Short mmCIF file of C-alpha atoms in Angstrom, two decimals:
data_model
loop_
_atom_site.label_atom_id
_atom_site.label_comp_id
_atom_site.label_asym_id
_atom_site.label_seq_id
_atom_site.Cartn_x
_atom_site.Cartn_y
_atom_site.Cartn_z
CA MET P 120 131.59 118.44 138.06
CA ARG P 121 132.48 122.09 138.59
CA THR P 122 130.37 122.12 141.77
CA VAL P 123 132.08 118.98 143.12
CA THR P 124 135.50 120.39 142.29
CA ALA P 125 134.71 123.73 143.91
CA THR P 126 133.34 122.00 147.01
CA ALA P 127 136.44 119.80 147.27
CA ALA P 128 138.67 122.84 146.92
CA ALA P 129 136.75 124.69 149.62
CA VAL P 130 136.95 121.72 152.00
CA THR P 131 140.65 121.35 151.31
CA ALA P 132 141.21 125.05 151.96
CA ALA P 133 139.18 124.88 155.17
CA LEU P 134 141.12 121.86 156.37
CA ALA P 135 144.40 123.57 155.53
CA ALA P 136 143.31 126.72 157.37
CA GLY P 137 142.22 124.62 160.34
CA ALA P 138 145.54 122.78 160.42
CA ALA P 139 147.40 126.07 160.16
CA SER P 140 145.36 127.48 163.05
CA VAL P 141 146.19 124.46 165.20
CA ALA P 142 149.87 124.80 164.36
CA VAL P 143 149.86 128.51 165.17
CA GLY P 144 148.09 127.88 168.46
CA ARG P 145 150.55 125.17 169.44
CA PHE P 146 153.54 127.36 168.58
CA ALA P 147 152.15 130.33 170.49
CA SER P 148 151.32 128.22 173.56
CA ASP P 149 154.90 126.91 173.62
CA ALA P 150 155.98 130.28 175.07
CA ALA P 151 154.54 129.11 178.40
CA LEU P 152 154.28 125.35 178.10
CA LYS P 153 157.86 124.88 176.94
CA ALA P 154 159.55 127.73 178.84
CA PRO P 155 163.01 126.26 179.57
CA PRO P 156 164.30 126.57 183.15
CA GLY P 157 167.13 129.04 183.45
CA ARG P 158 166.37 130.84 180.20
CA PRO P 159 164.69 134.25 179.94
CA LEU P 160 160.98 134.49 179.34
CA PRO P 161 160.01 136.19 176.07
CA THR P 162 158.87 139.22 178.09
CA GLU P 163 162.46 139.89 179.18
CA PRO P 164 164.28 142.11 176.65
CA ARG P 165 167.80 141.41 175.48
CA LEU P 166 170.26 144.18 176.30
CA THR P 167 173.66 144.89 174.78
CA VAL P 168 176.83 145.43 176.77
CA HIS P 169 178.45 148.68 175.62
CA GLY P 170 181.40 148.60 177.99
CA THR P 171 182.68 147.96 181.50
CA ALA P 172 184.86 149.88 183.90
CA ALA P 173 185.83 149.49 187.54
CA GLY P 174 182.57 148.72 189.29
CA GLN P 175 180.45 149.83 186.34
CA ILE P 176 178.73 148.36 183.31
CA THR P 177 177.11 150.25 180.44
CA LEU P 178 174.01 148.70 178.88
CA THR P 179 171.47 149.51 176.20
CA ARG P 180 169.01 152.12 177.46
CA ASP P 181 165.73 150.32 178.06
CA LEU P 182 163.03 150.33 180.72
CA ALA P 183 164.44 147.01 181.93
CA ALA P 184 167.94 148.47 182.27
CA LEU P 185 166.49 151.31 184.39
CA ARG P 186 164.79 149.06 186.96
CA PRO P 187 165.64 149.83 190.58
CA GLY P 188 167.35 147.17 192.64
CA THR P 189 169.88 144.37 192.24
CA TYR P 190 169.73 141.67 189.58
CA GLY P 191 171.65 138.89 187.99
CA LEU P 192 172.90 139.71 184.51
CA ALA P 193 173.03 136.58 182.38
CA GLY P 194 174.44 135.95 178.95
CA ASN P 195 175.50 132.98 176.91
CA GLY P 196 178.27 131.62 179.12
CA SER P 197 178.41 134.53 181.57
CA HIS P 198 176.75 135.70 184.78
CA ALA P 199 177.22 138.85 186.81
CA VAL P 200 175.42 140.85 189.48
CA VAL P 201 174.43 144.45 188.81
CA GLY P 202 173.25 147.01 191.35
CA PRO P 203 171.46 150.34 191.01
CA VAL P 204 171.65 152.77 188.11
CA LEU P 205 174.54 155.23 188.45
CA ALA P 206 172.76 158.32 187.19
CA THR P 207 175.81 160.60 187.49
CA ALA P 208 178.17 158.30 185.56
CA PRO P 209 178.99 159.60 182.06
CA HIS P 210 176.97 157.86 179.35
CA SER P 211 175.39 158.48 175.98
CA ALA P 212 171.69 159.14 175.47
CA ASP P 213 171.01 155.55 174.39
CA THR P 214 172.83 153.81 177.26
CA VAL P 215 172.52 153.27 181.02
CA VAL P 216 175.29 152.75 183.55
CA ARG P 217 174.69 150.42 186.49
CA ARG P 218 176.94 149.36 189.32
CA LEU P 219 178.74 146.12 188.55
CA GLU P 220 178.84 144.20 191.82
CA ARG P 221 180.71 141.13 190.61
CA VAL P 222 181.23 138.82 187.66
CA THR P 223 180.35 135.31 188.78
CA HIS P 224 181.73 133.54 185.74
CA GLY P 225 182.59 134.23 182.13
CA THR P 226 183.39 137.65 180.72
CA LEU P 227 181.36 140.69 179.68
CA ASN P 228 182.52 142.21 176.42
CA PRO P 229 181.14 145.05 174.28
CA GLY P 230 178.49 143.70 171.94
CA ASP P 231 177.48 140.80 174.21
CA ALA P 232 173.75 140.12 174.45
CA VAL P 233 172.58 139.84 178.08
CA TRP P 234 169.37 139.93 180.08
CA LEU P 235 168.38 140.69 183.66
CA THR P 236 167.39 137.76 185.86
CA PRO P 237 166.20 137.52 189.47
CA ASN P 238 168.88 134.87 190.10
CA LEU P 239 171.74 136.58 191.93
CA HIS P 240 173.61 133.36 192.60
CA VAL P 241 175.00 130.52 190.52
CA GLY P 242 175.86 127.18 192.03
CA ASP P 243 174.56 125.59 195.22
CA PRO P 244 174.22 126.75 198.85
CA GLY P 245 177.81 125.74 199.52
CA SER P 246 179.57 127.30 196.54
CA ALA P 247 177.32 130.37 196.34
CA LEU P 248 176.69 131.16 200.02
CA GLY P 249 179.26 129.14 201.95
CA LEU P 250 176.57 127.19 203.81
CA ASP P 251 176.58 123.56 204.88
CA TYR P 252 173.97 121.67 202.90
CA SER P 253 173.07 118.23 201.60
CA ASP P 254 171.97 117.01 198.20
CA VAL P 255 168.85 114.97 198.89
CA ASP P 256 166.70 112.75 196.68
CA ILE P 257 162.94 113.04 197.13
CA PRO P 258 160.73 110.20 195.88
CA GLY P 259 158.23 111.78 193.50
CA GLU P 260 155.32 110.71 191.35
CA LEU P 261 157.48 110.49 188.21
CA GLY P 262 160.78 109.53 189.85
CA THR P 263 163.49 111.00 192.04
CA LEU P 264 163.46 114.77 192.58
CA PRO P 265 166.80 116.41 193.49
CA ALA P 266 166.76 119.07 196.20
CA TRP P 267 169.14 121.04 198.38
CA PHE P 268 168.62 120.79 202.10
CA VAL P 269 170.11 123.49 204.31
CA PRO P 270 169.70 122.40 207.94
CA GLY P 271 168.34 124.59 210.75
CA ALA P 272 167.39 124.16 214.38
CA ARG P 273 163.67 124.84 214.04
CA ARG P 274 160.89 122.32 213.49
CA THR P 275 159.28 124.61 210.92
CA TRP P 276 160.72 123.93 207.49
CA VAL P 277 160.60 126.25 204.48
CA ILE P 278 160.07 124.52 201.14
CA ALA P 279 161.16 126.85 198.33
CA VAL P 280 159.79 126.42 194.80
CA HIS P 281 160.97 128.40 191.78
CA GLY P 282 158.79 129.33 188.81
CA LEU P 283 158.87 130.08 185.09
CA GLY P 284 162.24 130.79 183.50
CA THR P 285 164.31 130.13 186.64
CA THR P 286 165.85 127.19 188.50
CA ARG P 287 166.19 126.30 192.17
CA GLU P 288 169.14 128.74 192.22
CA HIS P 289 166.46 131.43 192.52
CA ALA P 290 165.82 130.28 196.09
CA LEU P 291 169.42 131.16 197.00
CA ASN P 292 168.35 134.83 197.12
CA LEU P 293 166.56 134.05 200.41
CA VAL P 294 168.34 130.93 201.72
CA GLY P 295 170.91 132.99 203.63
CA PHE P 296 168.17 135.10 205.23
CA LEU P 297 166.24 131.98 206.26
CA HIS P 298 169.36 130.22 207.51
CA ARG P 299 170.22 133.12 209.80
CA ARG P 300 166.79 132.64 211.37
CA ARG P 301 167.49 128.93 211.83
CA PHE P 302 164.85 127.62 209.44
CA PRO P 303 165.63 124.34 207.67
CA VAL P 304 165.25 125.03 203.94
CA LEU P 305 164.43 122.56 201.19
CA ALA P 306 164.98 124.00 197.68
CA LEU P 307 163.25 121.74 195.18
CA ALA P 308 163.91 120.82 191.58
CA TYR P 309 160.66 119.53 190.11
CA ARG P 310 159.55 117.76 186.94
CA GLY P 311 161.13 119.31 183.86
CA ASP P 312 164.12 120.74 185.75
CA LEU P 313 167.68 119.61 185.12
CA GLY P 314 168.19 116.31 186.94
CA ALA P 315 164.46 115.83 187.60
CA PRO P 316 162.07 113.56 185.69
CA ARG P 317 160.70 114.79 182.39
CA PRO P 318 156.92 115.31 182.25
CA PRO P 319 155.27 112.58 180.17
CA ASP P 320 154.11 115.11 177.57
CA GLY P 321 157.21 117.30 177.86
CA LEU P 322 155.10 120.31 178.82
CA ASN P 323 154.90 122.70 181.74
CA HIS P 324 151.39 122.57 183.21
CA LEU P 325 151.78 125.90 185.04
CA GLY P 326 151.46 124.23 188.43
CA GLU P 327 148.41 122.07 187.69
CA SER P 328 150.38 118.80 187.81
CA GLU P 329 153.71 120.06 189.23
CA TRP P 330 152.13 120.72 192.65
CA ARG P 331 152.38 116.98 193.31
CA ASP P 332 156.16 117.38 193.45
CA VAL P 333 155.66 119.94 196.23
CA ASP P 334 153.47 117.37 197.95
CA ALA P 335 156.36 114.88 197.67
CA ALA P 336 158.69 117.46 199.26
CA MET P 337 156.20 117.95 202.10
CA ARG P 338 156.15 114.20 202.72
CA PHE P 339 159.94 114.12 202.74
CA ALA P 340 160.00 116.96 205.26
CA ALA P 341 157.48 115.19 207.51
CA ARG P 342 159.51 111.96 207.43
CA SER P 343 162.63 113.96 208.27
CA GLY P 344 161.23 115.59 211.42
CA ALA P 345 159.37 118.69 210.22
CA GLU P 346 156.41 119.52 212.42
CA ARG P 347 155.28 122.50 210.35
CA VAL P 348 155.95 123.72 206.81
CA VAL P 349 155.93 127.14 205.17
CA LEU P 350 155.62 126.98 201.38
CA LEU P 351 157.59 129.72 199.59
CA GLY P 352 157.00 130.04 195.86
CA TRP P 353 157.68 132.36 192.96
CA SER P 354 155.55 132.61 189.81
CA THR P 355 154.14 129.15 189.00
CA GLY P 356 155.99 127.93 192.10
CA ALA P 357 153.58 130.12 194.07
CA THR P 358 150.70 128.49 192.18
CA MET P 359 152.11 125.08 193.10
CA ALA P 360 152.30 126.14 196.74
CA LEU P 361 148.64 127.23 196.70
CA ARG P 362 147.57 123.95 195.13
CA ALA P 363 149.61 121.85 197.56
CA ALA P 364 148.12 123.77 200.49
CA ALA P 365 144.62 123.05 199.14
CA ARG P 366 145.01 119.49 197.83
CA SER P 367 147.82 117.70 199.67
CA GLY P 368 146.99 114.95 202.11
CA LEU P 369 149.49 116.69 204.40
CA ARG P 370 147.93 120.15 204.03
CA ASP P 371 147.47 120.34 207.81
CA LEU P 372 151.27 120.52 208.02
CA VAL P 373 151.23 123.88 206.18
CA THR P 374 151.17 126.84 208.56
CA GLY P 375 151.88 129.64 206.09
CA LEU P 376 152.37 130.62 202.46
CA VAL P 377 154.80 133.13 200.98
CA LEU P 378 153.87 133.94 197.38
CA ASP P 379 155.92 136.09 195.01
CA SER P 380 154.25 137.09 191.72
CA PRO P 381 151.71 134.24 191.85
CA VAL P 382 150.24 133.01 188.57
CA LEU P 383 146.54 133.01 189.47
CA ASP P 384 145.15 133.32 185.94
CA TRP P 385 147.03 130.91 183.71
CA GLN P 386 145.19 132.07 180.60
CA ALA P 387 146.31 135.67 181.09
CA THR P 388 149.88 134.52 181.69
CA LEU P 389 149.86 132.35 178.59
CA ARG P 390 148.47 135.22 176.50
CA ALA P 391 151.14 137.56 177.83
CA LEU P 392 153.97 135.17 176.98
CA ALA P 393 152.53 134.38 173.56
CA ALA P 394 152.08 138.10 172.80
CA ALA P 395 155.71 138.69 173.78
CA ARG P 396 156.59 136.23 171.04
CA HIS P 397 154.83 138.64 168.63
CA THR P 398 151.73 136.48 168.26
CA PRO P 399 148.98 138.69 166.73
CA GLY P 400 146.22 139.49 169.18
CA VAL P 401 143.54 137.77 167.09
CA LEU P 402 145.47 134.49 167.40
CA LEU P 403 145.91 134.56 171.19
CA PRO P 404 142.62 132.67 171.81
CA LEU P 405 144.07 129.87 169.67
CA ALA P 406 147.05 129.69 172.01
CA VAL P 407 144.74 129.35 175.03
CA ARG P 408 142.66 126.63 173.36
CA ALA P 409 145.80 124.80 172.27
CA ALA P 410 147.16 124.88 175.82
CA GLN P 411 143.88 123.53 177.21
CA GLY P 412 143.85 120.72 174.66
CA ARG P 413 147.49 119.80 175.26
CA THR P 414 147.53 119.94 179.06
CA GLY P 415 143.98 119.68 180.35
CA LEU P 416 144.37 122.94 182.26
CA PRO P 417 141.06 124.00 183.84
CA ALA P 418 139.02 126.57 181.98
CA GLY P 419 136.94 127.70 184.95
CA HIS P 420 137.88 130.47 187.37
CA PRO P 421 138.76 130.13 190.09
CA ASP P 422 139.77 126.54 190.82
CA GLU P 423 139.86 125.34 194.40
CA ALA P 424 143.52 126.30 194.78
CA THR P 425 143.05 129.97 193.91
CA ASP P 426 139.55 130.37 195.31
CA PRO P 427 139.92 132.78 198.25
CA SER P 428 137.28 130.91 200.25
CA HIS P 429 139.48 127.81 200.34
CA LEU P 430 142.50 129.53 201.89
CA ARG P 431 143.12 128.10 205.37
CA VAL P 432 146.47 129.55 206.49
CA PRO P 433 148.03 133.03 206.57
CA ALA P 434 149.71 134.15 203.37
CA LEU P 435 152.23 136.89 202.65
CA VAL P 436 152.05 137.98 199.03
CA PHE P 437 154.59 140.14 197.16
CA HIS P 438 153.46 141.50 193.81
CA GLY P 439 153.26 144.70 191.82
CA PRO P 440 151.49 146.39 188.92
CA ASP P 441 154.53 146.27 186.62
CA ASP P 442 154.50 142.47 186.34
CA THR P 443 153.77 141.78 182.66
CA VAL P 444 153.49 137.99 183.10
CA ALA P 445 151.13 137.44 186.06
CA PRO P 446 148.33 140.00 186.36
CA TRP P 447 148.53 142.19 189.44
CA THR P 448 144.75 142.61 189.38
CA ALA P 449 144.19 138.91 190.08
CA THR P 450 146.46 139.07 193.11
CA ARG P 451 144.82 142.22 194.40
CA HIS P 452 141.41 140.61 194.02
CA LEU P 453 142.57 137.56 195.99
CA ALA P 454 143.92 139.77 198.78
CA ASP P 455 140.77 141.90 198.88
CA ARG P 456 138.65 138.79 199.33
CA ARG P 457 140.65 137.47 202.30
CA PRO P 458 142.06 140.38 204.32
CA ASP P 459 141.82 138.17 207.41
CA LEU P 460 144.55 135.86 206.09
CA ILE P 461 146.40 137.66 203.28
CA THR P 462 148.98 140.39 203.70
CA LEU P 463 149.72 141.98 200.32
CA ARG P 464 152.96 143.91 199.79
CA ARG P 465 152.82 146.06 196.67
CA VAL P 466 156.20 146.35 194.95
CA PRO P 467 156.37 148.93 192.13
CA GLN P 468 158.79 148.79 189.19
CA ALA P 469 159.54 145.10 189.67
CA PRO P 470 159.35 142.49 186.89
CA HIS P 471 157.85 139.06 187.26
CA ALA P 472 159.19 137.00 190.19
CA ALA P 473 161.69 139.71 191.14
CA MET P 474 159.93 141.53 193.96
CA TRP P 475 162.88 140.88 196.29
CA ASN P 476 165.36 142.20 193.73
CA ALA P 477 163.61 145.55 193.45
CA ASP P 478 164.09 146.37 197.15
CA PRO P 479 165.51 143.55 199.31
CA ALA P 480 165.47 145.25 202.74
CA PRO P 481 161.71 145.91 203.11
CA TYR P 482 160.97 142.54 201.51
CA GLU P 483 163.05 140.72 204.11
CA GLU P 484 161.63 142.79 206.97
CA ALA P 485 158.07 141.91 205.89
CA LEU P 486 159.12 138.28 205.61
CA ARG P 487 160.70 138.36 209.09
CA ARG P 488 157.52 139.77 210.62
CA PHE P 489 155.40 137.17 208.86
CA LEU P 490 157.55 134.18 209.82
CA THR P 491 158.13 135.11 213.48
CA PRO P 492 154.79 133.77 214.78
CA LEU P 493 155.14 130.67 212.57
CA MET P 494 158.50 129.59 213.96
#
């Protein structure tokens, strides 16, 4: 009887440990699979507002607060735009002063918790940039996908696709630049975004299923007169662009890819986001296995979308070694394998999906040179 009791207790303990491991893995994988659009990723630190003055804002001293460039500054109910660090402005040893370009909405008060975001603009192309645009509905696999269409004279359309932690407002950083060069721009909201269909399982598949919404946007563009398409994506939006260029029945329409901080190794990205949630290192493999079980994400590397041998069109890639979400090494490896088609622009001191923010002028010049022969 003692043996039976001991065996039953051991089995019960093992089952309990197994259930706990599954629960931990699911929770850790949520950092990527349930990343809400428009909210900061766990890798983005919260900063505290210490004060504001004319054209200045004082923030907690942190590596994030010291980043070069121009960023959105978001809080709960507020949004502003901050420029470079003002090194000569008076400040204490534990604070940083940056230029305060504008407050888009809300107020910034001492003690407020805020975070940096690549989104400089809030609203739509009309309210944010003063551009004529249309709200269009794109028939998608799961239902209607909302998108902004900014018209242009060219027959080459740019389809812009945001990534983790952002919304289609992210595309507004470049819509003005593209509009001045007369490109029609389609900025897409895809499954899981506000106003778009919810994924059946409620999870982000890191581009593995979402690429079909890019395919739907390509079909809309073709029906609307596009003769060529350039896919522009950030983060998992870049992954979606790669997959659409490899898998879409209209892939011959794609003449170029612009990829910012592409997620080429979903397992590394998931581990990074789970670790940022303070998941112990020994439990990170559980998060990867949980994500595979919940989404069916491929375990092999590379898949046909990120295999350099399958690339068929020129690609301009912006990425840098300070991205803590998508490994720079994977991007560099991709570029090294296809120097005939890939132009890689290394951007130092830039966080994930914010390569433009770190230094807009050279980014836009590289983009201009890339797009000119594709017009």
